[in-house]
Amino acid sequence: MSFLQATGANGKTTETSRNKILNYKSFIHQLTSEKIIASDAEELNKLAAAKFVSLARDAIKNKGRFSVALAGGSTPKGLYKLLATDKFCALLDWTKIYFFFGDERNVLPFDAESNFRMANENLLQPLKIGAGNIFRWQTELQNAETIAEKYEQTLKNFFNLRENEFPRFDLILLGMGEDGHTASLFPFTEALNEKNKIAVADRVEKLNTTRLTLSFPLINNAANIMFLVSGENKAEVLRAVLLGETEPEKYPSQNVKPKNGNLFWLLDEQAAQLLA
Ligand code: 6PG
């Protein structure tokens, strides 16, 4: 069912199209933890957008706000663009949504490599999200340790945390690299075993750089975690991560196990082709 055809002739979100999107959402809403295989990247984005809307509406209804950590890389770009379209932007009170970033490259915020820049251009600016609702890694500070400490403090303030408490995001979006890394938690790196910090600087020798990333204790404390994995180049590693031996140092994505939350794997057929 391609629910986006449910829009009116003028492309605007008519009552019937809204109901169709909401009906579609009720299907998505029922899913608690699941591997969902979409026919292609476009369908993957629709499913992810419907789930985003469903989770955001629930959190705003129950708590008055929705906190989300965005993923970087290229895969979520289609989702961000879709959420910024009329069809979706009308479904949420975006002033009640607070945006964070699961990880960042140690580059300035308007660098082509910046995860903030990608999300800003495709989601935050088109939706005119207010600066008070956006919490990015302050990479202009340059020193990776300092950037991580600052972000940790920002998270502690926003979530009003007590000592040794971890933030509980309503939703954390994650991607997965061809080496099985997620966020910027790379194979055989120190940050994989971080037990106390919320935000860390992760030295990645093979990239000859230091990345900035939220830690696994934070990720696994989320209410909902949604992996978006698309493309045949991810098929091998996805099979290893989901069906292979448990090797969490080699495949960091295997460490994603929410303590008390839902885990969704949103995949396209190309990525999932070796799972059968
Ligand atoms: C990053 C990401 C990273 C990403 C994977 C997949 O900063 O690169 O946060 O974890 O999700 O590398 O990247 P693609 O979506 O581009 O394949």
PDB file of C-alpha atoms and ligand atoms in Angstrom:
ATOM      1  CA  MET A   1       0.000   0.000   0.000  1.00  0.00           C
ATOM      2  CA  SER A   2       1.750   3.176  -1.046  1.00  0.00           C
ATOM      3  CA  PHE A   3       0.061   5.513   1.395  1.00  0.00           C
ATOM      4  CA  LEU A   4       1.703   8.633  -0.006  1.00  0.00           C
ATOM      5  CA  GLN A   5      -0.628   8.450  -3.034  1.00  0.00           C
ATOM      6  CA  ALA A   6      -3.230   9.170  -0.389  1.00  0.00           C
ATOM      7  CA  THR A   7      -2.627  12.914  -0.792  1.00  0.00           C
ATOM      8  CA  GLY A   8      -5.248  15.139  -2.438  1.00  0.00           C
ATOM      9  CA  ALA A   9      -5.004  16.381  -6.059  1.00  0.00           C
ATOM     10  CA  ASN A  10      -3.305  19.548  -4.812  1.00  0.00           C
ATOM     11  CA  GLY A  11      -0.663  17.434  -3.061  1.00  0.00           C
ATOM     12  CA  LYS A  12      -1.901  18.861   0.217  1.00  0.00           C
ATOM     13  CA  THR A  13      -2.717  16.579   3.172  1.00  0.00           C
ATOM     14  CA  THR A  14      -6.526  16.219   2.869  1.00  0.00           C
ATOM     15  CA  GLU A  15      -8.608  14.716   5.663  1.00  0.00           C
ATOM     16  CA  THR A  16      -8.836  11.368   3.824  1.00  0.00           C
ATOM     17  CA  SER A  17      -5.101  11.318   3.163  1.00  0.00           C
ATOM     18  CA  ARG A  18      -4.449  12.168   6.836  1.00  0.00           C
ATOM     19  CA  ASN A  19      -6.714   9.279   7.869  1.00  0.00           C
ATOM     20  CA  LYS A  20      -4.945   6.941   5.450  1.00  0.00           C
ATOM     21  CA  ILE A  21      -1.552   7.992   6.833  1.00  0.00           C
ATOM     22  CA  LEU A  22      -2.875   7.546  10.378  1.00  0.00           C
ATOM     23  CA  ASN A  23      -4.328   4.107   9.488  1.00  0.00           C
ATOM     24  CA  TYR A  24      -0.988   3.172   8.041  1.00  0.00           C
ATOM     25  CA  LYS A  25       0.533   4.482  11.248  1.00  0.00           C
ATOM     26  CA  SER A  26      -1.684   2.307  13.357  1.00  0.00           C
ATOM     27  CA  PHE A  27      -0.181  -0.682  11.526  1.00  0.00           C
ATOM     28  CA  ILE A  28       3.294   0.655  12.251  1.00  0.00           C
ATOM     29  CA  HIS A  29       2.287   1.554  15.801  1.00  0.00           C
ATOM     30  CA  GLN A  30       1.626  -2.081  16.635  1.00  0.00           C
ATOM     31  CA  LEU A  31       5.173  -3.083  15.864  1.00  0.00           C
ATOM     32  CA  THR A  32       7.258  -3.281  19.063  1.00  0.00           C
ATOM     33  CA  SER A  33      10.504  -4.947  17.986  1.00  0.00           C
ATOM     34  CA  GLU A  34      10.798  -6.085  14.477  1.00  0.00           C
ATOM     35  CA  LYS A  35      12.775  -6.526  11.387  1.00  0.00           C
ATOM     36  CA  ILE A  36      10.868  -4.782   8.674  1.00  0.00           C
ATOM     37  CA  ILE A  37      11.897  -5.343   5.066  1.00  0.00           C
ATOM     38  CA  ALA A  38      10.835  -2.733   2.564  1.00  0.00           C
ATOM     39  CA  SER A  39      10.828  -3.305  -1.167  1.00  0.00           C
ATOM     40  CA  ASP A  40      13.273  -0.451  -1.755  1.00  0.00           C
ATOM     41  CA  ALA A  41      14.841   2.650  -0.205  1.00  0.00           C
ATOM     42  CA  GLU A  42      11.776   4.768  -1.006  1.00  0.00           C
ATOM     43  CA  GLU A  43       9.457   2.381   0.846  1.00  0.00           C
ATOM     44  CA  LEU A  44      12.007   2.146   3.652  1.00  0.00           C
ATOM     45  CA  ASN A  45      11.812   5.916   4.111  1.00  0.00           C
ATOM     46  CA  LYS A  46       7.997   5.814   4.185  1.00  0.00           C
ATOM     47  CA  LEU A  47       7.990   3.134   6.872  1.00  0.00           C
ATOM     48  CA  ALA A  48      10.613   5.005   8.890  1.00  0.00           C
ATOM     49  CA  ALA A  49       8.713   8.296   8.560  1.00  0.00           C
ATOM     50  CA  ALA A  50       5.449   6.690   9.676  1.00  0.00           C
ATOM     51  CA  LYS A  51       7.199   5.131  12.676  1.00  0.00           C
ATOM     52  CA  PHE A  52       8.882   8.435  13.551  1.00  0.00           C
ATOM     53  CA  VAL A  53       5.489  10.189  13.475  1.00  0.00           C
ATOM     54  CA  SER A  54       3.878   7.428  15.520  1.00  0.00           C
ATOM     55  CA  LEU A  55       6.536   7.527  18.254  1.00  0.00           C
ATOM     56  CA  ALA A  56       6.664  11.333  18.309  1.00  0.00           C
ATOM     57  CA  ARG A  57       2.886  11.671  18.664  1.00  0.00           C
ATOM     58  CA  ASP A  58       2.842   9.194  21.553  1.00  0.00           C
ATOM     59  CA  ALA A  59       5.689  10.908  23.406  1.00  0.00           C
ATOM     60  CA  ILE A  60       4.237  14.384  22.923  1.00  0.00           C
ATOM     61  CA  LYS A  61       0.787  13.149  24.069  1.00  0.00           C
ATOM     62  CA  ASN A  62       2.219  11.355  27.136  1.00  0.00           C
ATOM     63  CA  LYS A  63       5.115  13.620  28.139  1.00  0.00           C
ATOM     64  CA  GLY A  64       4.703  16.861  26.215  1.00  0.00           C
ATOM     65  CA  ARG A  65       7.965  16.380  24.252  1.00  0.00           C
ATOM     66  CA  PHE A  66       9.882  13.999  21.990  1.00  0.00           C
ATOM     67  CA  SER A  67      13.673  13.608  22.141  1.00  0.00           C
ATOM     68  CA  VAL A  68      15.421  12.072  19.147  1.00  0.00           C
ATOM     69  CA  ALA A  69      19.068  11.398  18.318  1.00  0.00           C
ATOM     70  CA  LEU A  70      19.570  11.638  14.552  1.00  0.00           C
ATOM     71  CA  ALA A  71      21.832   9.325  12.572  1.00  0.00           C
ATOM     72  CA  GLY A  72      24.484  10.534  10.184  1.00  0.00           C
ATOM     73  CA  GLY A  73      25.926   9.052   7.007  1.00  0.00           C
ATOM     74  CA  SER A  74      23.879   8.966   3.766  1.00  0.00           C
ATOM     75  CA  THR A  75      21.092   6.432   4.459  1.00  0.00           C
ATOM     76  CA  PRO A  76      18.798   8.659   6.646  1.00  0.00           C
ATOM     77  CA  LYS A  77      18.880  11.572   4.178  1.00  0.00           C
ATOM     78  CA  GLY A  78      15.766  10.260   2.341  1.00  0.00           C
ATOM     79  CA  LEU A  79      13.876   9.952   5.627  1.00  0.00           C
ATOM     80  CA  TYR A  80      14.790  13.512   6.640  1.00  0.00           C
ATOM     81  CA  LYS A  81      13.682  14.870   3.271  1.00  0.00           C
ATOM     82  CA  LEU A  82      10.362  12.971   3.538  1.00  0.00           C
ATOM     83  CA  LEU A  83       9.649  14.214   7.077  1.00  0.00           C
ATOM     84  CA  ALA A  84      10.139  17.768   5.816  1.00  0.00           C
ATOM     85  CA  THR A  85       7.408  17.378   3.168  1.00  0.00           C
ATOM     86  CA  ASP A  86       3.865  18.771   3.594  1.00  0.00           C
ATOM     87  CA  LYS A  87       2.492  15.272   4.019  1.00  0.00           C
ATOM     88  CA  PHE A  88       4.427  14.736   7.231  1.00  0.00           C
ATOM     89  CA  CYS A  89       5.202  18.146   8.600  1.00  0.00           C
ATOM     90  CA  ALA A  90       1.443  18.692   9.145  1.00  0.00           C
ATOM     91  CA  LEU A  91       1.246  15.621  11.373  1.00  0.00           C
ATOM     92  CA  LEU A  92       3.460  16.821  14.214  1.00  0.00           C
ATOM     93  CA  ASP A  93       3.959  19.802  16.525  1.00  0.00           C
ATOM     94  CA  TRP A  94       7.650  20.208  15.721  1.00  0.00           C
ATOM     95  CA  THR A  95       8.092  22.773  18.504  1.00  0.00           C
ATOM     96  CA  LYS A  96       7.835  19.864  20.936  1.00  0.00           C
ATOM     97  CA  ILE A  97      10.595  17.847  19.265  1.00  0.00           C
ATOM     98  CA  TYR A  98      14.232  18.084  20.428  1.00  0.00           C
ATOM     99  CA  PHE A  99      16.991  17.024  18.065  1.00  0.00           C
ATOM    100  CA  PHE A 100      20.345  15.571  19.077  1.00  0.00           C
ATOM    101  CA  PHE A 101      23.008  13.713  17.072  1.00  0.00           C
ATOM    102  CA  GLY A 102      24.114  10.138  17.739  1.00  0.00           C
ATOM    103  CA  ASP A 103      27.561  10.894  16.410  1.00  0.00           C
ATOM    104  CA  GLU A 104      29.592  13.431  14.521  1.00  0.00           C
ATOM    105  CA  ARG A 105      32.746  13.795  12.524  1.00  0.00           C
ATOM    106  CA  ASN A 106      35.282  16.205  14.017  1.00  0.00           C
ATOM    107  CA  VAL A 107      34.697  18.807  11.316  1.00  0.00           C
ATOM    108  CA  LEU A 108      33.129  22.274  11.429  1.00  0.00           C
ATOM    109  CA  PRO A 109      29.314  22.318  11.342  1.00  0.00           C
ATOM    110  CA  PHE A 110      29.087  23.467   7.728  1.00  0.00           C
ATOM    111  CA  ASP A 111      31.734  21.084   6.419  1.00  0.00           C
ATOM    112  CA  ALA A 112      30.528  18.691   3.678  1.00  0.00           C
ATOM    113  CA  GLU A 113      31.368  15.794   6.019  1.00  0.00           C
ATOM    114  CA  SER A 114      29.266  17.153   8.889  1.00  0.00           C
ATOM    115  CA  ASN A 115      26.312  15.024  10.037  1.00  0.00           C
ATOM    116  CA  PHE A 116      24.770  18.188  11.471  1.00  0.00           C
ATOM    117  CA  ARG A 117      24.978  19.874   8.066  1.00  0.00           C
ATOM    118  CA  MET A 118      23.281  16.951   6.324  1.00  0.00           C
ATOM    119  CA  ALA A 119      20.397  16.931   8.815  1.00  0.00           C
ATOM    120  CA  ASN A 120      20.186  20.711   8.894  1.00  0.00           C
ATOM    121  CA  GLU A 121      19.856  21.033   5.118  1.00  0.00           C
ATOM    122  CA  ASN A 122      17.377  18.160   4.692  1.00  0.00           C
ATOM    123  CA  LEU A 123      15.250  18.320   7.846  1.00  0.00           C
ATOM    124  CA  LEU A 124      15.880  21.072  10.403  1.00  0.00           C
ATOM    125  CA  GLN A 125      16.027  24.127   8.118  1.00  0.00           C
ATOM    126  CA  PRO A 126      13.143  23.058   5.806  1.00  0.00           C
ATOM    127  CA  LEU A 127      10.982  22.545   8.933  1.00  0.00           C
ATOM    128  CA  LYS A 128      12.250  25.814  10.397  1.00  0.00           C
ATOM    129  CA  ILE A 129      13.157  24.052  13.653  1.00  0.00           C
ATOM    130  CA  GLY A 130      14.074  26.644  16.288  1.00  0.00           C
ATOM    131  CA  ALA A 131      17.662  26.830  17.552  1.00  0.00           C
ATOM    132  CA  GLY A 132      16.401  25.983  21.059  1.00  0.00           C
ATOM    133  CA  ASN A 133      15.320  22.569  19.803  1.00  0.00           C
ATOM    134  CA  ILE A 134      18.632  21.605  18.190  1.00  0.00           C
ATOM    135  CA  PHE A 135      21.571  20.252  20.175  1.00  0.00           C
ATOM    136  CA  ARG A 136      24.598  19.540  17.976  1.00  0.00           C
ATOM    137  CA  TRP A 137      28.156  18.566  18.875  1.00  0.00           C
ATOM    138  CA  GLN A 138      30.077  21.830  19.097  1.00  0.00           C
ATOM    139  CA  THR A 139      32.866  20.794  16.790  1.00  0.00           C
ATOM    140  CA  GLU A 140      34.113  24.375  16.527  1.00  0.00           C
ATOM    141  CA  LEU A 141      35.775  23.623  19.870  1.00  0.00           C
ATOM    142  CA  GLN A 142      38.086  21.389  17.792  1.00  0.00           C
ATOM    143  CA  ASN A 143      39.545  19.291  20.633  1.00  0.00           C
ATOM    144  CA  ALA A 144      37.597  16.018  20.509  1.00  0.00           C
ATOM    145  CA  GLU A 145      37.735  15.386  24.270  1.00  0.00           C
ATOM    146  CA  THR A 146      36.478  18.909  24.974  1.00  0.00           C
ATOM    147  CA  ILE A 147      33.670  18.545  22.422  1.00  0.00           C
ATOM    148  CA  ALA A 148      32.600  15.246  24.012  1.00  0.00           C
ATOM    149  CA  GLU A 149      32.659  16.670  27.561  1.00  0.00           C
ATOM    150  CA  LYS A 150      30.595  19.662  26.434  1.00  0.00           C
ATOM    151  CA  TYR A 151      28.027  17.462  24.756  1.00  0.00           C
ATOM    152  CA  GLU A 152      27.842  15.237  27.834  1.00  0.00           C
ATOM    153  CA  GLN A 153      27.043  18.319  29.923  1.00  0.00           C
ATOM    154  CA  THR A 154      24.456  19.461  27.392  1.00  0.00           C
ATOM    155  CA  LEU A 155      22.718  16.069  27.636  1.00  0.00           C
ATOM    156  CA  LYS A 156      22.874  16.041  31.441  1.00  0.00           C
ATOM    157  CA  ASN A 157      21.251  19.494  31.538  1.00  0.00           C
ATOM    158  CA  PHE A 158      18.539  18.702  28.990  1.00  0.00           C
ATOM    159  CA  PHE A 159      17.571  15.416  30.652  1.00  0.00           C
ATOM    160  CA  ASN A 160      18.150  16.875  34.117  1.00  0.00           C
ATOM    161  CA  LEU A 161      20.185  13.823  35.095  1.00  0.00           C
ATOM    162  CA  ARG A 162      21.337  12.713  38.528  1.00  0.00           C
ATOM    163  CA  GLU A 163      24.900  11.378  39.008  1.00  0.00           C
ATOM    164  CA  ASN A 164      25.593   8.163  36.996  1.00  0.00           C
ATOM    165  CA  GLU A 165      22.186   8.398  35.307  1.00  0.00           C
ATOM    166  CA  PHE A 166      21.911   8.004  31.517  1.00  0.00           C
ATOM    167  CA  PRO A 167      19.537   9.964  29.275  1.00  0.00           C
ATOM    168  CA  ARG A 168      16.545   8.015  27.986  1.00  0.00           C
ATOM    169  CA  PHE A 169      15.889   9.120  24.404  1.00  0.00           C
ATOM    170  CA  ASP A 170      12.436   8.517  22.977  1.00  0.00           C
ATOM    171  CA  LEU A 171      14.093   7.503  19.721  1.00  0.00           C
ATOM    172  CA  ILE A 172      17.641   6.901  18.555  1.00  0.00           C
ATOM    173  CA  LEU A 173      18.172   6.547  14.796  1.00  0.00           C
ATOM    174  CA  LEU A 174      21.157   4.437  13.780  1.00  0.00           C
ATOM    175  CA  GLY A 175      22.840   3.416  10.565  1.00  0.00           C
ATOM    176  CA  MET A 176      25.369   0.646  10.081  1.00  0.00           C
ATOM    177  CA  GLY A 177      28.627   0.743   8.159  1.00  0.00           C
ATOM    178  CA  GLU A 178      29.944  -2.077   5.936  1.00  0.00           C
ATOM    179  CA  ASP A 179      32.289  -2.969   8.817  1.00  0.00           C
ATOM    180  CA  GLY A 180      29.420  -3.292  11.267  1.00  0.00           C
ATOM    181  CA  HIS A 181      30.051  -0.010  13.063  1.00  0.00           C
ATOM    182  CA  THR A 182      27.110   2.069  14.246  1.00  0.00           C
ATOM    183  CA  ALA A 183      27.010   5.726  15.314  1.00  0.00           C
ATOM    184  CA  SER A 184      30.787   6.257  15.508  1.00  0.00           C
ATOM    185  CA  LEU A 185      31.439   3.112  17.507  1.00  0.00           C
ATOM    186  CA  PHE A 186      33.948   1.344  15.266  1.00  0.00           C
ATOM    187  CA  PRO A 187      35.333  -2.216  15.445  1.00  0.00           C
ATOM    188  CA  PHE A 188      38.063  -2.801  18.033  1.00  0.00           C
ATOM    189  CA  THR A 189      38.029   0.784  19.321  1.00  0.00           C
ATOM    190  CA  GLU A 190      38.164   1.902  22.959  1.00  0.00           C
ATOM    191  CA  ALA A 191      34.742   3.555  22.988  1.00  0.00           C
ATOM    192  CA  LEU A 192      33.083   0.154  22.527  1.00  0.00           C
ATOM    193  CA  ASN A 193      33.728  -0.619  26.163  1.00  0.00           C
ATOM    194  CA  GLU A 194      32.797   2.737  27.654  1.00  0.00           C
ATOM    195  CA  LYS A 195      30.601   2.047  30.698  1.00  0.00           C
ATOM    196  CA  ASN A 196      30.224   5.436  32.359  1.00  0.00           C
ATOM    197  CA  LYS A 197      30.401   8.300  29.885  1.00  0.00           C
ATOM    198  CA  ILE A 198      27.414   9.431  27.836  1.00  0.00           C
ATOM    199  CA  ALA A 199      29.388  11.095  25.026  1.00  0.00           C
ATOM    200  CA  VAL A 200      32.871  10.005  23.962  1.00  0.00           C
ATOM    201  CA  ALA A 201      35.683  10.812  21.554  1.00  0.00           C
ATOM    202  CA  ASP A 202      36.527   7.597  19.680  1.00  0.00           C
ATOM    203  CA  ARG A 203      39.980   7.318  18.097  1.00  0.00           C
ATOM    204  CA  VAL A 204      39.538   5.430  14.783  1.00  0.00           C
ATOM    205  CA  GLU A 205      43.006   4.566  13.502  1.00  0.00           C
ATOM    206  CA  LYS A 206      41.819   3.136  10.187  1.00  0.00           C
ATOM    207  CA  LEU A 207      40.203   6.498   9.394  1.00  0.00           C
ATOM    208  CA  ASN A 208      43.118   8.348  11.010  1.00  0.00           C
ATOM    209  CA  THR A 209      40.628  10.515  12.872  1.00  0.00           C
ATOM    210  CA  THR A 210      38.786  10.884  16.172  1.00  0.00           C
ATOM    211  CA  ARG A 211      35.016  10.628  15.918  1.00  0.00           C
ATOM    212  CA  LEU A 212      32.438  11.846  18.429  1.00  0.00           C
ATOM    213  CA  THR A 213      29.764   9.413  19.508  1.00  0.00           C
ATOM    214  CA  LEU A 214      27.131   8.589  22.078  1.00  0.00           C
ATOM    215  CA  SER A 215      28.071   5.515  24.086  1.00  0.00           C
ATOM    216  CA  PHE A 216      26.380   2.088  24.154  1.00  0.00           C
ATOM    217  CA  PRO A 217      25.061   2.523  27.737  1.00  0.00           C
ATOM    218  CA  LEU A 218      23.203   5.607  26.489  1.00  0.00           C
ATOM    219  CA  ILE A 219      22.032   3.959  23.258  1.00  0.00           C
ATOM    220  CA  ASN A 220      20.725   0.890  25.117  1.00  0.00           C
ATOM    221  CA  ASN A 221      18.865   3.095  27.585  1.00  0.00           C
ATOM    222  CA  ALA A 222      16.588   4.442  24.835  1.00  0.00           C
ATOM    223  CA  ALA A 223      12.854   3.765  24.650  1.00  0.00           C
ATOM    224  CA  ASN A 224      13.123   3.085  20.912  1.00  0.00           C
ATOM    225  CA  ILE A 225      16.058   2.385  18.607  1.00  0.00           C
ATOM    226  CA  MET A 226      15.594   2.289  14.852  1.00  0.00           C
ATOM    227  CA  PHE A 227      18.308   0.992  12.484  1.00  0.00           C
ATOM    228  CA  LEU A 228      17.998   2.086   8.855  1.00  0.00           C
ATOM    229  CA  VAL A 229      20.014  -0.203   6.594  1.00  0.00           C
ATOM    230  CA  SER A 230      19.800  -0.008   2.826  1.00  0.00           C
ATOM    231  CA  GLY A 231      21.722  -1.358  -0.182  1.00  0.00           C
ATOM    232  CA  GLU A 232      23.388  -4.604  -1.235  1.00  0.00           C
ATOM    233  CA  ASN A 233      26.745  -3.385   0.073  1.00  0.00           C
ATOM    234  CA  LYS A 234      25.349  -3.958   3.575  1.00  0.00           C
ATOM    235  CA  ALA A 235      24.006  -7.496   2.949  1.00  0.00           C
ATOM    236  CA  GLU A 236      27.093  -9.433   4.093  1.00  0.00           C
ATOM    237  CA  VAL A 237      27.635  -7.488   7.301  1.00  0.00           C
ATOM    238  CA  LEU A 238      23.908  -7.503   8.106  1.00  0.00           C
ATOM    239  CA  ARG A 239      23.874 -11.296   7.939  1.00  0.00           C
ATOM    240  CA  ALA A 240      26.978 -11.450  10.149  1.00  0.00           C
ATOM    241  CA  VAL A 241      25.477  -9.009  12.674  1.00  0.00           C
ATOM    242  CA  LEU A 242      22.011 -10.605  12.840  1.00  0.00           C
ATOM    243  CA  LEU A 243      22.690 -14.283  12.116  1.00  0.00           C
ATOM    244  CA  GLY A 244      26.428 -14.753  12.662  1.00  0.00           C
ATOM    245  CA  GLU A 245      28.615 -15.476  15.695  1.00  0.00           C
ATOM    246  CA  THR A 246      28.426 -13.009  18.544  1.00  0.00           C
ATOM    247  CA  GLU A 247      31.540 -10.881  18.000  1.00  0.00           C
ATOM    248  CA  PRO A 248      30.661  -7.442  19.421  1.00  0.00           C
ATOM    249  CA  GLU A 249      34.207  -6.040  19.067  1.00  0.00           C
ATOM    250  CA  LYS A 250      34.261  -7.016  15.380  1.00  0.00           C
ATOM    251  CA  TYR A 251      30.597  -6.075  14.756  1.00  0.00           C
ATOM    252  CA  PRO A 252      29.776  -3.179  17.136  1.00  0.00           C
ATOM    253  CA  SER A 253      26.111  -3.120  15.965  1.00  0.00           C
ATOM    254  CA  GLN A 254      25.684  -6.391  17.882  1.00  0.00           C
ATOM    255  CA  ASN A 255      26.021  -4.372  21.102  1.00  0.00           C
ATOM    256  CA  VAL A 256      22.722  -2.589  20.418  1.00  0.00           C
ATOM    257  CA  LYS A 257      20.323  -4.298  22.831  1.00  0.00           C
ATOM    258  CA  PRO A 258      17.874  -1.927  24.482  1.00  0.00           C
ATOM    259  CA  LYS A 259      17.621  -2.670  28.233  1.00  0.00           C
ATOM    260  CA  ASN A 260      13.979  -1.679  28.395  1.00  0.00           C
ATOM    261  CA  GLY A 261      12.992  -0.517  24.935  1.00  0.00           C
ATOM    262  CA  ASN A 262      12.093  -1.451  21.380  1.00  0.00           C
ATOM    263  CA  LEU A 263      14.560  -2.274  18.608  1.00  0.00           C
ATOM    264  CA  PHE A 264      13.518  -1.891  14.968  1.00  0.00           C
ATOM    265  CA  TRP A 265      15.581  -2.991  12.005  1.00  0.00           C
ATOM    266  CA  LEU A 266      14.202  -1.192   8.944  1.00  0.00           C
ATOM    267  CA  LEU A 267      15.844  -2.818   5.961  1.00  0.00           C
ATOM    268  CA  ASP A 268      15.403  -2.806   2.230  1.00  0.00           C
ATOM    269  CA  GLU A 269      15.334  -5.995   0.207  1.00  0.00           C
ATOM    270  CA  GLN A 270      18.836  -5.439  -1.162  1.00  0.00           C
ATOM    271  CA  ALA A 271      20.325  -5.196   2.319  1.00  0.00           C
ATOM    272  CA  ALA A 272      18.226  -8.114   3.586  1.00  0.00           C
ATOM    273  CA  GLN A 273      18.909 -10.448   0.653  1.00  0.00           C
ATOM    274  CA  LEU A 274      21.143 -12.816   2.683  1.00  0.00           C
ATOM    275  CA  LEU A 275      18.880 -13.055   5.716  1.00  0.00           C
ATOM    276  CA  ALA A 276      16.500 -15.699   4.390  1.00  0.00           C
TER     277      ALA A 276
HETATM  278  C1  6PG B   1      28.459   8.427  10.320  1.00  0.00           C
HETATM  279  C2  6PG B   1      27.303   7.653  10.804  1.00  0.00           C
HETATM  280  C3  6PG B   1      27.567   6.184  10.653  1.00  0.00           C
HETATM  281  C4  6PG B   1      26.673   5.763   9.518  1.00  0.00           C
HETATM  282  C5  6PG B   1      27.210   4.515   8.861  1.00  0.00           C
HETATM  283  C6  6PG B   1      26.415   4.170   7.621  1.00  0.00           C
HETATM  284  O1  6PG B   1      28.745   9.480  10.850  1.00  0.00           O
HETATM  285  O2  6PG B   1      29.034   7.980   9.315  1.00  0.00           O
HETATM  286  O3  6PG B   1      26.638   8.044  11.833  1.00  0.00           O
HETATM  287  O4  6PG B   1      27.337   5.411  11.754  1.00  0.00           O
HETATM  288  O5  6PG B   1      25.376   5.548   9.997  1.00  0.00           O
HETATM  289  O6  6PG B   1      28.540   4.793   8.498  1.00  0.00           O
HETATM  290  O7  6PG B   1      26.645   5.181   6.698  1.00  0.00           O
HETATM  291  P1  6PG B   1      25.824   5.232   5.310  1.00  0.00           P
HETATM  292  O8  6PG B   1      24.406   5.464   5.670  1.00  0.00           O
HETATM  293  O9  6PG B   1      26.406   6.383   4.567  1.00  0.00           O
HETATM  294  O10 6PG B   1      26.016   3.904   4.629  1.00  0.00           O
END
